[in-house]
Amino acid sequence: MSKENNDALEQEKEDAQVIENDDETTDNDTSAPADDATDNDMSASTDDTTDKDASADEEKPSGSPKLLFAEIVIAVAAIGFIIFALISNHRGQDSVSGNTATSGNTATPDNIGSDAYDNTLPGAGIAGIDNSILYEDIPALPDMAELNQMTEEEAQAAVTDGTMLLFTTKDGASIYIANYTNADYFNEETSVSESEIEDCIKENILYEFGELTETDHTVVGENDVINANFVGKLDGVAFDNGSAENVEITVGAGGYIPGFEDGFIGMAVGETKDVPLTFPENYGSAELNGKDVVFTLTVNEIIGTITYPEELTDEIVQEYFYDGSYTTVAECREYTKEFLTENKVWSLIEENYYITSISEESVHEYYNEEMATLEQYAAQYQMSVEEMLSYMGQSVDDLKQSVITDACYTVILNSILDTIAAENEITVTDEDIEAFALEYGCPDVETLFSLIGEKSVKDYLLQDKILEYLVSLLP
């Protein structure tokens, strides 16, 4: 691989982590995996070098700082999300990180839609680059018990008590979904409290306006920025890429696996101690998923303490929403409530289901689409996907398993959406697609499809319309 390709890939790796909670000046964190890609998120909008993560590298996004729901769904449908996850896991495993980018800013190579790419057959790929290994020995679909959120007995009981609905999918499967027609249940599950609004504003807005100040205390507390070392051990043996020295960590920033940052609280400068932790089940590493480990932590220095504004003001709102979409505290609170409500509605629908079976053909269709997009990503560096993964310390087998599992969840999600759409006569029209192309900044629908894919666009628009319908059912 040429130096130019190496440098370009390194830059893409840096750009990929567009939502990062830890200090960008270090590549050593113990970051928790990102939430499911369909979750919404509030996006930071300030360049302040003394904000929550003390990062000077993060750039403002163009346009509104709000993260569009469209972008998130597109990220689910596009392999850009997969490669971001792999890149993040690679950087994170250098630092025990599991962060994945969920902003929806998926990679869109310049040659998408050009004659350089031939995807008429799986593995056809970019001329002169062999990616056929991606389509050989495709893993079997996970067992339905692994994919479902509950057992059939639990789902049947929920139908009896009125909290779930039973339908038959177009493929003939039985599918149980949360009962959005039960007003009392639906309202209770998706209501947003004032404290939740306050917490969201604090964590997503006020924390962006923190100021780093010097401190003379010698015991680590919440919001301290420290310089530290750590060594992670599994069964008493240091695991690969689980150790780092002279890392800057903001305690309480939430950029690490649960419990890691808390382990530093109360430690004195120069102190070393062992902290037992458990990696999340879905961390993204077969070696570490759900495993009990021990981190040996050492505090080298307390650099300073970050202080945050005590309350939201119109001035902070105007700086955060720099495009002028919201200018007052009242408007910001209303937006936050809507934002949280949409998240709760979507989570209720997405996370409460049972389905008896899914179409293997549909799963493979999504698998092929995601792999084809990944081929295009790798082709930017004149590499096969296997070569690119090898450079990042990943295996093709791990990628295949990740993509096939992701495709299964996509098929399940689409089954839920199709069911709700059919029951409520919700459809995506040509006018919807044309309007979205303009919103997305594309001159025409054909260009939009070449960048994202027709299926991805239609999946998103259907999801968007269903979400709008479900929210309209609330008082």
Short mmCIF file of C-alpha atoms in Angstrom, two decimals:
data_model
loop_
_atom_site.label_atom_id
_atom_site.label_comp_id
_atom_site.label_asym_id
_atom_site.label_seq_id
_atom_site.Cartn_x
_atom_site.Cartn_y
_atom_site.Cartn_z
CA MET A 1 0.00 0.00 0.00
CA SER A 2 1.38 3.39 -0.96
CA LYS A 3 2.15 6.09 1.57
CA GLU A 4 -0.56 8.25 -0.05
CA ASN A 5 -3.17 5.56 0.51
CA ASN A 6 -1.90 5.00 4.04
CA ASP A 7 -2.20 8.70 4.84
CA ALA A 8 -5.63 8.93 3.24
CA LEU A 9 -6.94 5.98 5.21
CA GLU A 10 -5.54 7.40 8.42
CA GLN A 11 -7.40 10.64 7.68
CA GLU A 12 -10.63 8.75 7.01
CA LYS A 13 -10.14 6.91 10.31
CA GLU A 14 -9.87 10.24 12.07
CA ASP A 15 -12.90 11.65 10.25
CA ALA A 16 -15.00 8.56 10.89
CA GLN A 17 -15.41 9.13 14.61
CA VAL A 18 -17.64 12.15 14.22
CA ILE A 19 -19.36 11.58 17.54
CA GLU A 20 -16.68 11.04 20.16
CA ASN A 21 -17.00 11.54 23.87
CA ASP A 22 -13.36 11.16 24.80
CA ASP A 23 -10.30 13.37 24.40
CA GLU A 24 -9.36 13.52 20.75
CA THR A 25 -5.78 14.29 21.65
CA THR A 26 -5.39 10.67 22.70
CA ASP A 27 -6.27 7.44 20.93
CA ASN A 28 -6.51 5.61 24.21
CA ASP A 29 -9.93 5.19 25.73
CA THR A 30 -12.15 2.52 27.11
CA SER A 31 -15.22 3.72 25.37
CA ALA A 32 -18.65 2.20 25.59
CA PRO A 33 -20.19 0.99 22.34
CA ALA A 34 -22.54 3.39 20.68
CA ASP A 35 -26.23 2.82 21.04
CA ASP A 36 -28.21 1.22 18.30
CA ALA A 37 -27.89 3.16 15.12
CA THR A 38 -31.51 4.00 14.96
CA ASP A 39 -31.34 5.99 18.17
CA ASN A 40 -31.50 9.72 17.79
CA ASP A 41 -28.82 11.96 19.24
CA MET A 42 -28.25 15.60 20.03
CA SER A 43 -25.21 16.90 18.23
CA ALA A 44 -22.69 19.30 19.67
CA SER A 45 -22.32 22.62 17.94
CA THR A 46 -19.40 24.34 19.53
CA ASP A 47 -15.68 24.39 18.83
CA ASP A 48 -14.79 25.43 22.35
CA THR A 49 -11.47 23.86 23.18
CA THR A 50 -12.39 23.73 26.84
CA ASP A 51 -15.62 21.78 26.46
CA LYS A 52 -16.53 18.51 28.03
CA ASP A 53 -13.96 16.43 26.20
CA ALA A 54 -11.32 19.13 25.98
CA SER A 55 -11.06 18.44 22.27
CA ALA A 56 -9.65 20.96 19.85
CA ASP A 57 -10.03 18.78 16.77
CA GLU A 58 -13.79 18.55 16.42
CA GLU A 59 -15.31 20.67 13.68
CA LYS A 60 -18.79 22.12 13.59
CA PRO A 61 -21.14 20.24 11.32
CA SER A 62 -22.55 22.16 8.41
CA GLY A 63 -26.09 23.43 8.71
CA SER A 64 -28.18 22.72 11.76
CA PRO A 65 -26.45 21.15 14.77
CA LYS A 66 -29.44 18.89 15.22
CA LEU A 67 -28.76 15.35 14.11
CA LEU A 68 -31.34 14.53 11.48
CA PHE A 69 -33.29 11.34 12.05
CA ALA A 70 -32.80 10.74 8.32
CA GLU A 71 -29.07 10.55 8.76
CA ILE A 72 -29.37 7.90 11.42
CA VAL A 73 -31.57 5.59 9.39
CA ILE A 74 -29.38 6.01 6.36
CA ALA A 75 -26.46 5.00 8.56
CA VAL A 76 -28.28 1.79 9.46
CA ALA A 77 -28.95 0.99 5.82
CA ALA A 78 -25.48 1.90 4.55
CA ILE A 79 -22.27 0.00 5.12
CA GLY A 80 -20.64 3.26 6.04
CA PHE A 81 -21.90 2.50 9.52
CA ILE A 82 -20.21 -0.89 9.48
CA ILE A 83 -16.86 0.45 8.41
CA PHE A 84 -17.09 3.24 10.96
CA ALA A 85 -17.72 0.62 13.62
CA LEU A 86 -14.73 -1.36 12.48
CA ILE A 87 -12.52 1.69 12.35
CA SER A 88 -13.69 2.82 15.76
CA ASN A 89 -13.16 -0.62 17.22
CA HIS A 90 -9.68 -0.70 15.75
CA ARG A 91 -8.76 2.65 17.23
CA GLY A 92 -10.57 1.74 20.40
CA GLN A 93 -8.87 -1.60 20.73
CA ASP A 94 -5.64 0.32 20.52
CA SER A 95 -7.30 2.08 23.44
CA VAL A 96 -9.95 -0.46 24.45
CA SER A 97 -12.55 1.69 22.74
CA GLY A 98 -15.89 0.61 21.39
CA ASN A 99 -17.25 3.90 20.10
CA THR A 100 -18.97 3.81 16.74
CA ALA A 101 -20.04 6.79 14.75
CA THR A 102 -23.82 7.10 14.59
CA SER A 103 -24.23 10.48 13.10
CA GLY A 104 -25.19 9.11 9.73
CA ASN A 105 -22.30 10.84 7.97
CA THR A 106 -21.62 7.73 5.93
CA ALA A 107 -18.79 7.53 3.45
CA THR A 108 -19.80 8.33 -0.11
CA PRO A 109 -16.89 7.65 -2.47
CA ASP A 110 -16.50 9.90 -5.48
CA ASN A 111 -16.97 7.00 -7.86
CA ILE A 112 -20.36 5.89 -6.51
CA GLY A 113 -22.68 5.55 -9.45
CA SER A 114 -19.83 5.71 -11.96
CA ASP A 115 -18.89 3.14 -14.57
CA ALA A 116 -15.91 2.12 -12.43
CA TYR A 117 -18.23 0.03 -10.31
CA ASP A 118 -20.11 -3.05 -11.45
CA ASN A 119 -22.39 -4.59 -8.86
CA THR A 120 -24.45 -6.74 -11.17
CA LEU A 121 -23.07 -9.80 -9.41
CA PRO A 122 -21.88 -10.10 -5.80
CA GLY A 123 -18.13 -9.74 -5.76
CA ALA A 124 -17.95 -8.09 -9.19
CA GLY A 125 -16.80 -4.98 -7.39
CA ILE A 126 -14.26 -2.51 -8.68
CA ALA A 127 -12.41 -3.41 -11.84
CA GLY A 128 -9.18 -5.20 -11.04
CA ILE A 129 -9.93 -5.71 -7.33
CA ASP A 130 -11.09 -9.12 -6.14
CA ASN A 131 -13.62 -9.00 -3.28
CA SER A 132 -15.23 -12.35 -3.99
CA ILE A 133 -14.19 -13.60 -0.53
CA LEU A 134 -16.93 -11.38 0.93
CA TYR A 135 -19.60 -13.50 -0.75
CA GLU A 136 -18.12 -16.93 -0.05
CA ASP A 137 -18.99 -18.99 3.03
CA ILE A 138 -21.51 -16.42 4.26
CA PRO A 139 -22.30 -17.13 7.92
CA ALA A 140 -25.58 -18.74 8.84
CA LEU A 141 -28.28 -16.48 10.23
CA PRO A 142 -28.24 -16.19 14.02
CA ASP A 143 -30.86 -18.18 15.88
CA MET A 144 -34.17 -16.34 16.24
CA ALA A 145 -33.88 -16.60 20.02
CA GLU A 146 -30.76 -14.43 19.77
CA LEU A 147 -32.46 -11.89 17.51
CA ASN A 148 -35.75 -11.57 19.38
CA GLN A 149 -36.26 -9.25 22.32
CA MET A 150 -38.50 -11.67 24.22
CA THR A 151 -39.85 -15.20 24.11
CA GLU A 152 -43.05 -16.12 22.32
CA GLU A 153 -44.67 -16.91 25.66
CA GLU A 154 -43.83 -13.41 26.93
CA ALA A 155 -45.19 -11.88 23.73
CA GLN A 156 -48.43 -13.85 23.96
CA ALA A 157 -48.87 -12.78 27.57
CA ALA A 158 -48.32 -9.16 26.53
CA VAL A 159 -51.08 -9.49 23.92
CA THR A 160 -53.39 -10.72 26.65
CA ASP A 161 -52.64 -7.76 28.90
CA GLY A 162 -53.01 -5.31 26.01
CA THR A 163 -49.41 -4.14 25.66
CA MET A 164 -48.60 -5.93 22.39
CA LEU A 165 -50.28 -6.53 19.05
CA LEU A 166 -50.08 -9.68 16.92
CA PHE A 167 -49.88 -9.51 13.12
CA THR A 168 -48.81 -11.67 10.20
CA THR A 169 -46.02 -10.33 8.00
CA LYS A 170 -46.08 -10.42 4.20
CA ASP A 171 -43.73 -13.42 4.45
CA GLY A 172 -46.23 -15.29 6.61
CA ALA A 173 -44.41 -14.93 9.93
CA SER A 174 -46.14 -14.03 13.17
CA ILE A 175 -44.89 -10.72 14.54
CA TYR A 176 -45.65 -9.14 17.90
CA ILE A 177 -45.05 -5.41 18.31
CA ALA A 178 -45.73 -2.86 21.03
CA ASN A 179 -49.38 -1.84 21.21
CA TYR A 180 -49.32 1.74 19.98
CA THR A 181 -53.14 1.67 19.80
CA ASN A 182 -53.46 1.28 23.59
CA ALA A 183 -53.47 4.99 24.50
CA ASP A 184 -52.85 4.57 28.22
CA TYR A 185 -49.94 2.18 27.72
CA PHE A 186 -48.46 4.09 24.77
CA ASN A 187 -48.64 7.45 26.55
CA GLU A 188 -47.17 6.09 29.77
CA GLU A 189 -44.24 4.43 28.01
CA THR A 190 -43.35 7.48 25.92
CA SER A 191 -44.01 10.37 28.32
CA VAL A 192 -41.09 12.70 29.02
CA SER A 193 -40.54 14.17 32.49
CA GLU A 194 -39.14 17.59 33.32
CA SER A 195 -36.12 15.96 34.93
CA GLU A 196 -35.38 14.07 31.72
CA ILE A 197 -35.51 17.34 29.79
CA GLU A 198 -33.15 18.96 32.29
CA ASP A 199 -30.73 16.04 32.16
CA CYS A 200 -30.72 16.04 28.37
CA ILE A 201 -30.01 19.77 28.19
CA LYS A 202 -27.28 19.43 30.78
CA GLU A 203 -25.55 16.51 29.10
CA ASN A 204 -25.91 17.62 25.50
CA ILE A 205 -25.79 21.41 25.66
CA LEU A 206 -24.43 22.78 28.92
CA TYR A 207 -21.60 20.24 28.89
CA GLU A 208 -20.47 21.74 25.59
CA PHE A 209 -19.73 25.03 27.34
CA GLY A 210 -17.44 23.77 30.06
CA GLU A 211 -14.28 25.67 30.96
CA LEU A 212 -11.07 23.96 32.01
CA THR A 213 -9.48 25.65 35.02
CA GLU A 214 -6.34 24.86 36.95
CA THR A 215 -6.69 23.11 40.27
CA ASP A 216 -4.42 22.36 43.21
CA HIS A 217 -6.30 19.36 44.61
CA THR A 218 -4.50 16.03 44.53
CA VAL A 219 -7.43 13.59 44.71
CA VAL A 220 -9.42 12.88 41.55
CA GLY A 221 -13.04 14.00 41.48
CA GLU A 222 -15.89 14.24 38.97
CA ASN A 223 -15.12 16.49 35.97
CA ASP A 224 -11.38 16.40 36.54
CA VAL A 225 -9.13 16.12 33.49
CA ILE A 226 -6.31 13.75 34.38
CA ASN A 227 -3.22 12.20 32.86
CA ALA A 228 -3.25 8.46 33.54
CA ASN A 229 -1.93 5.03 32.65
CA PHE A 230 -3.97 1.84 32.45
CA VAL A 231 -3.40 -1.86 31.81
CA GLY A 232 -6.32 -4.17 31.03
CA LYS A 233 -6.06 -7.84 31.92
CA LEU A 234 -8.29 -10.77 31.02
CA ASP A 235 -7.79 -13.83 33.24
CA GLY A 236 -4.65 -12.19 34.59
CA VAL A 237 -3.08 -11.65 31.15
CA ALA A 238 -2.84 -8.24 29.49
CA PHE A 239 -5.05 -8.35 26.40
CA ASP A 240 -4.02 -6.88 23.07
CA ASN A 241 -4.31 -3.10 22.75
CA GLY A 242 -5.77 -2.82 26.25
CA SER A 243 -3.03 -0.71 27.75
CA ALA A 244 -1.90 2.89 27.40
CA GLU A 245 0.31 5.48 29.06
CA ASN A 246 -0.04 9.23 29.57
CA VAL A 247 -3.67 9.33 28.45
CA GLU A 248 -5.77 12.43 29.07
CA ILE A 249 -9.15 11.43 30.48
CA THR A 250 -12.09 13.60 31.49
CA VAL A 251 -13.66 11.86 34.47
CA GLY A 252 -17.44 11.83 34.06
CA ALA A 253 -17.45 12.59 30.34
CA GLY A 254 -18.92 9.17 29.56
CA GLY A 255 -16.43 8.27 26.88
CA TYR A 256 -15.46 4.88 28.30
CA ILE A 257 -16.99 1.52 29.13
CA PRO A 258 -19.24 1.67 32.20
CA GLY A 259 -17.30 2.02 35.43
CA PHE A 260 -13.92 2.83 33.92
CA GLU A 261 -13.92 6.57 34.64
CA ASP A 262 -15.54 6.08 38.04
CA GLY A 263 -12.56 3.92 38.97
CA PHE A 264 -10.35 7.03 39.08
CA ILE A 265 -12.59 8.95 41.50
CA GLY A 266 -10.95 9.18 44.92
CA MET A 267 -7.51 8.20 43.67
CA ALA A 268 -4.56 10.39 44.64
CA VAL A 269 -1.87 11.55 42.24
CA GLY A 270 0.73 8.78 42.00
CA GLU A 271 -1.70 6.10 43.24
CA THR A 272 -2.22 2.78 41.45
CA LYS A 273 -5.15 0.44 41.97
CA ASP A 274 -6.99 -2.45 40.30
CA VAL A 275 -10.58 -1.94 39.14
CA PRO A 276 -12.69 -4.98 38.11
CA LEU A 277 -15.02 -4.25 35.18
CA THR A 278 -17.23 -6.10 32.71
CA PHE A 279 -17.23 -5.34 29.01
CA PRO A 280 -20.66 -4.81 27.40
CA GLU A 281 -22.12 -7.87 25.70
CA ASN A 282 -22.23 -6.02 22.38
CA TYR A 283 -18.80 -4.42 22.69
CA GLY A 284 -17.78 -5.63 19.23
CA SER A 285 -14.86 -7.92 20.10
CA ALA A 286 -15.36 -11.67 20.38
CA GLU A 287 -12.49 -11.77 22.87
CA LEU A 288 -14.01 -9.14 25.17
CA ASN A 289 -17.80 -9.19 24.71
CA GLY A 290 -19.33 -9.61 28.17
CA LYS A 291 -15.99 -10.58 29.73
CA ASP A 292 -14.87 -9.75 33.26
CA VAL A 293 -11.53 -7.94 33.22
CA VAL A 294 -9.32 -6.00 35.61
CA PHE A 295 -7.86 -2.60 34.80
CA THR A 296 -4.80 -1.41 36.69
CA LEU A 297 -5.17 2.38 36.85
CA THR A 298 -2.49 4.92 37.69
CA VAL A 299 -3.04 8.66 38.11
CA ASN A 300 -0.03 10.64 36.89
CA GLU A 301 -1.43 14.16 37.13
CA ILE A 302 -4.62 16.17 37.65
CA ILE A 303 -4.49 18.66 34.80
CA GLY A 304 -7.53 20.69 35.82
CA THR A 305 -11.26 20.71 36.47
CA ILE A 306 -14.03 21.47 34.03
CA THR A 307 -16.86 23.71 35.25
CA TYR A 308 -20.16 24.06 33.44
CA PRO A 309 -22.88 26.74 33.28
CA GLU A 310 -25.48 26.24 35.99
CA GLU A 311 -28.47 27.00 33.78
CA LEU A 312 -29.46 27.39 30.15
CA THR A 313 -29.72 30.93 28.76
CA ASP A 314 -30.93 32.39 25.48
CA GLU A 315 -27.31 33.24 24.66
CA ILE A 316 -26.21 29.63 25.09
CA VAL A 317 -29.12 28.41 22.97
CA GLN A 318 -28.20 30.82 20.18
CA GLU A 319 -24.57 29.72 20.23
CA TYR A 320 -25.42 26.04 20.33
CA PHE A 321 -28.02 26.26 17.56
CA TYR A 322 -25.80 28.52 15.51
CA ASP A 323 -27.99 28.20 12.41
CA GLY A 324 -30.76 30.11 14.18
CA SER A 325 -33.21 27.21 14.33
CA TYR A 326 -33.79 27.84 18.05
CA THR A 327 -33.07 31.11 19.83
CA THR A 328 -34.74 30.96 23.26
CA VAL A 329 -34.71 28.66 26.27
CA ALA A 330 -38.42 27.93 25.79
CA GLU A 331 -37.88 26.88 22.18
CA CYS A 332 -34.92 24.72 23.14
CA ARG A 333 -36.87 22.97 25.89
CA GLU A 334 -39.74 22.26 23.50
CA TYR A 335 -37.35 20.86 20.93
CA THR A 336 -35.69 18.72 23.60
CA LYS A 337 -39.06 17.34 24.69
CA GLU A 338 -39.95 16.48 21.09
CA PHE A 339 -36.52 14.94 20.61
CA LEU A 340 -36.85 12.73 23.69
CA THR A 341 -40.42 11.79 22.83
CA GLU A 342 -39.41 10.62 19.37
CA ASN A 343 -36.61 8.59 20.89
CA LYS A 344 -38.96 6.93 23.36
CA VAL A 345 -41.56 6.19 20.70
CA TRP A 346 -38.97 4.69 18.43
CA SER A 347 -37.33 2.67 21.20
CA LEU A 348 -40.70 1.27 22.27
CA ILE A 349 -41.42 0.05 18.76
CA GLU A 350 -37.92 -1.12 17.92
CA GLU A 351 -37.04 -2.83 21.19
CA ASN A 352 -40.29 -4.64 21.95
CA TYR A 353 -40.94 -7.35 19.40
CA TYR A 354 -41.07 -11.05 18.75
CA ILE A 355 -41.06 -12.55 15.26
CA THR A 356 -41.24 -16.23 14.42
CA SER A 357 -39.02 -16.13 11.31
CA ILE A 358 -37.36 -13.85 8.79
CA SER A 359 -36.62 -14.22 5.10
CA GLU A 360 -33.09 -15.50 4.48
CA GLU A 361 -33.33 -14.09 0.96
CA SER A 362 -34.06 -10.61 2.32
CA VAL A 363 -31.18 -10.88 4.79
CA HIS A 364 -28.77 -11.82 2.00
CA GLU A 365 -30.06 -8.94 -0.11
CA TYR A 366 -29.11 -6.47 2.62
CA TYR A 367 -25.86 -8.33 3.21
CA ASN A 368 -24.90 -7.96 -0.45
CA GLU A 369 -25.85 -4.28 -0.50
CA GLU A 370 -23.73 -3.51 2.55
CA MET A 371 -20.76 -5.47 1.24
CA ALA A 372 -21.05 -3.76 -2.15
CA THR A 373 -20.89 -0.34 -0.51
CA LEU A 374 -17.91 -1.45 1.54
CA GLU A 375 -16.19 -2.52 -1.67
CA GLN A 376 -16.57 1.02 -2.94
CA TYR A 377 -15.18 2.41 0.28
CA ALA A 378 -12.08 0.23 0.06
CA ALA A 379 -11.65 1.04 -3.63
CA GLN A 380 -10.95 4.66 -2.74
CA TYR A 381 -7.58 3.38 -1.54
CA GLN A 382 -7.11 0.93 -4.43
CA MET A 383 -7.49 -1.95 -2.01
CA SER A 384 -9.68 -4.97 -1.58
CA VAL A 385 -11.87 -5.05 1.52
CA GLU A 386 -9.72 -7.84 2.95
CA GLU A 387 -6.59 -5.69 2.56
CA MET A 388 -8.24 -2.72 4.23
CA LEU A 389 -9.49 -4.81 7.14
CA SER A 390 -6.07 -6.36 7.56
CA TYR A 391 -4.54 -2.91 7.79
CA MET A 392 -6.96 -2.12 10.60
CA GLY A 393 -6.36 -5.40 12.40
CA GLN A 394 -9.77 -6.85 11.53
CA SER A 395 -10.70 -10.13 9.88
CA VAL A 396 -13.09 -10.81 7.02
CA ASP A 397 -14.83 -13.45 9.12
CA ASP A 398 -15.61 -10.91 11.84
CA LEU A 399 -16.91 -8.50 9.21
CA LYS A 400 -19.14 -11.15 7.67
CA GLN A 401 -20.67 -12.03 11.02
CA SER A 402 -21.23 -8.39 11.86
CA VAL A 403 -22.87 -7.64 8.52
CA ILE A 404 -25.11 -10.73 8.51
CA THR A 405 -26.32 -9.91 12.03
CA ASP A 406 -26.88 -6.28 11.09
CA ALA A 407 -28.82 -7.41 8.02
CA CYS A 408 -31.04 -9.63 10.19
CA TYR A 409 -31.95 -6.72 12.44
CA THR A 410 -32.62 -4.56 9.38
CA VAL A 411 -35.03 -7.16 8.02
CA ILE A 412 -36.79 -7.38 11.39
CA LEU A 413 -37.05 -3.61 11.61
CA ASN A 414 -38.48 -3.47 8.11
CA SER A 415 -41.01 -6.14 9.02
CA ILE A 416 -42.16 -3.99 11.93
CA LEU A 417 -42.33 -0.90 9.73
CA ASP A 418 -44.11 -2.68 6.88
CA THR A 419 -46.67 -4.05 9.32
CA ILE A 420 -47.45 -0.66 10.85
CA ALA A 421 -47.50 0.95 7.41
CA ALA A 422 -49.91 -1.62 6.00
CA GLU A 423 -52.23 -1.38 9.00
CA ASN A 424 -52.39 2.41 8.75
CA GLU A 425 -52.11 2.91 4.96
CA ILE A 426 -48.80 4.75 5.21
CA THR A 427 -46.90 4.89 1.92
CA VAL A 428 -43.89 6.62 0.38
CA THR A 429 -44.72 8.61 -2.74
CA ASP A 430 -42.59 9.91 -5.59
CA GLU A 431 -43.23 13.40 -4.23
CA ASP A 432 -41.77 12.34 -0.85
CA ILE A 433 -38.61 11.11 -2.56
CA GLU A 434 -38.23 14.23 -4.70
CA ALA A 435 -38.64 16.48 -1.66
CA PHE A 436 -36.06 14.48 0.26
CA ALA A 437 -33.59 14.71 -2.63
CA LEU A 438 -33.83 18.50 -2.45
CA GLU A 439 -33.51 18.46 1.34
CA TYR A 440 -30.47 16.23 1.07
CA GLY A 441 -28.89 18.66 -1.41
CA CYS A 442 -29.15 16.44 -4.49
CA PRO A 443 -30.14 17.93 -7.86
CA ASP A 444 -32.37 14.96 -8.69
CA VAL A 445 -33.61 11.61 -7.43
CA GLU A 446 -31.15 9.64 -9.57
CA THR A 447 -28.22 11.36 -7.88
CA LEU A 448 -29.73 10.67 -4.46
CA PHE A 449 -30.13 6.97 -5.29
CA SER A 450 -26.55 6.78 -6.57
CA LEU A 451 -25.23 8.20 -3.30
CA ILE A 452 -27.37 6.32 -0.82
CA GLY A 453 -29.33 3.66 -2.67
CA GLU A 454 -32.99 3.51 -3.55
CA LYS A 455 -33.84 0.97 -0.88
CA SER A 456 -32.12 3.02 1.83
CA VAL A 457 -33.97 6.17 0.82
CA LYS A 458 -37.35 4.48 0.78
CA ASP A 459 -36.65 2.68 4.06
CA TYR A 460 -35.81 5.98 5.71
CA LEU A 461 -38.81 7.85 4.35
CA LEU A 462 -41.17 5.10 5.44
CA GLN A 463 -39.64 5.08 8.91
CA ASP A 464 -39.88 8.85 9.09
CA LYS A 465 -43.56 8.84 8.14
CA ILE A 466 -44.33 6.06 10.59
CA LEU A 467 -42.56 7.91 13.40
CA GLU A 468 -44.52 11.04 12.56
CA TYR A 469 -47.76 9.03 12.63
CA LEU A 470 -46.96 7.38 15.97
CA VAL A 471 -46.04 10.69 17.60
CA SER A 472 -49.32 12.15 16.34
CA LEU A 473 -51.17 9.57 18.46
CA LEU A 474 -49.83 11.14 21.65
CA PRO A 475 -51.82 13.84 23.47
#
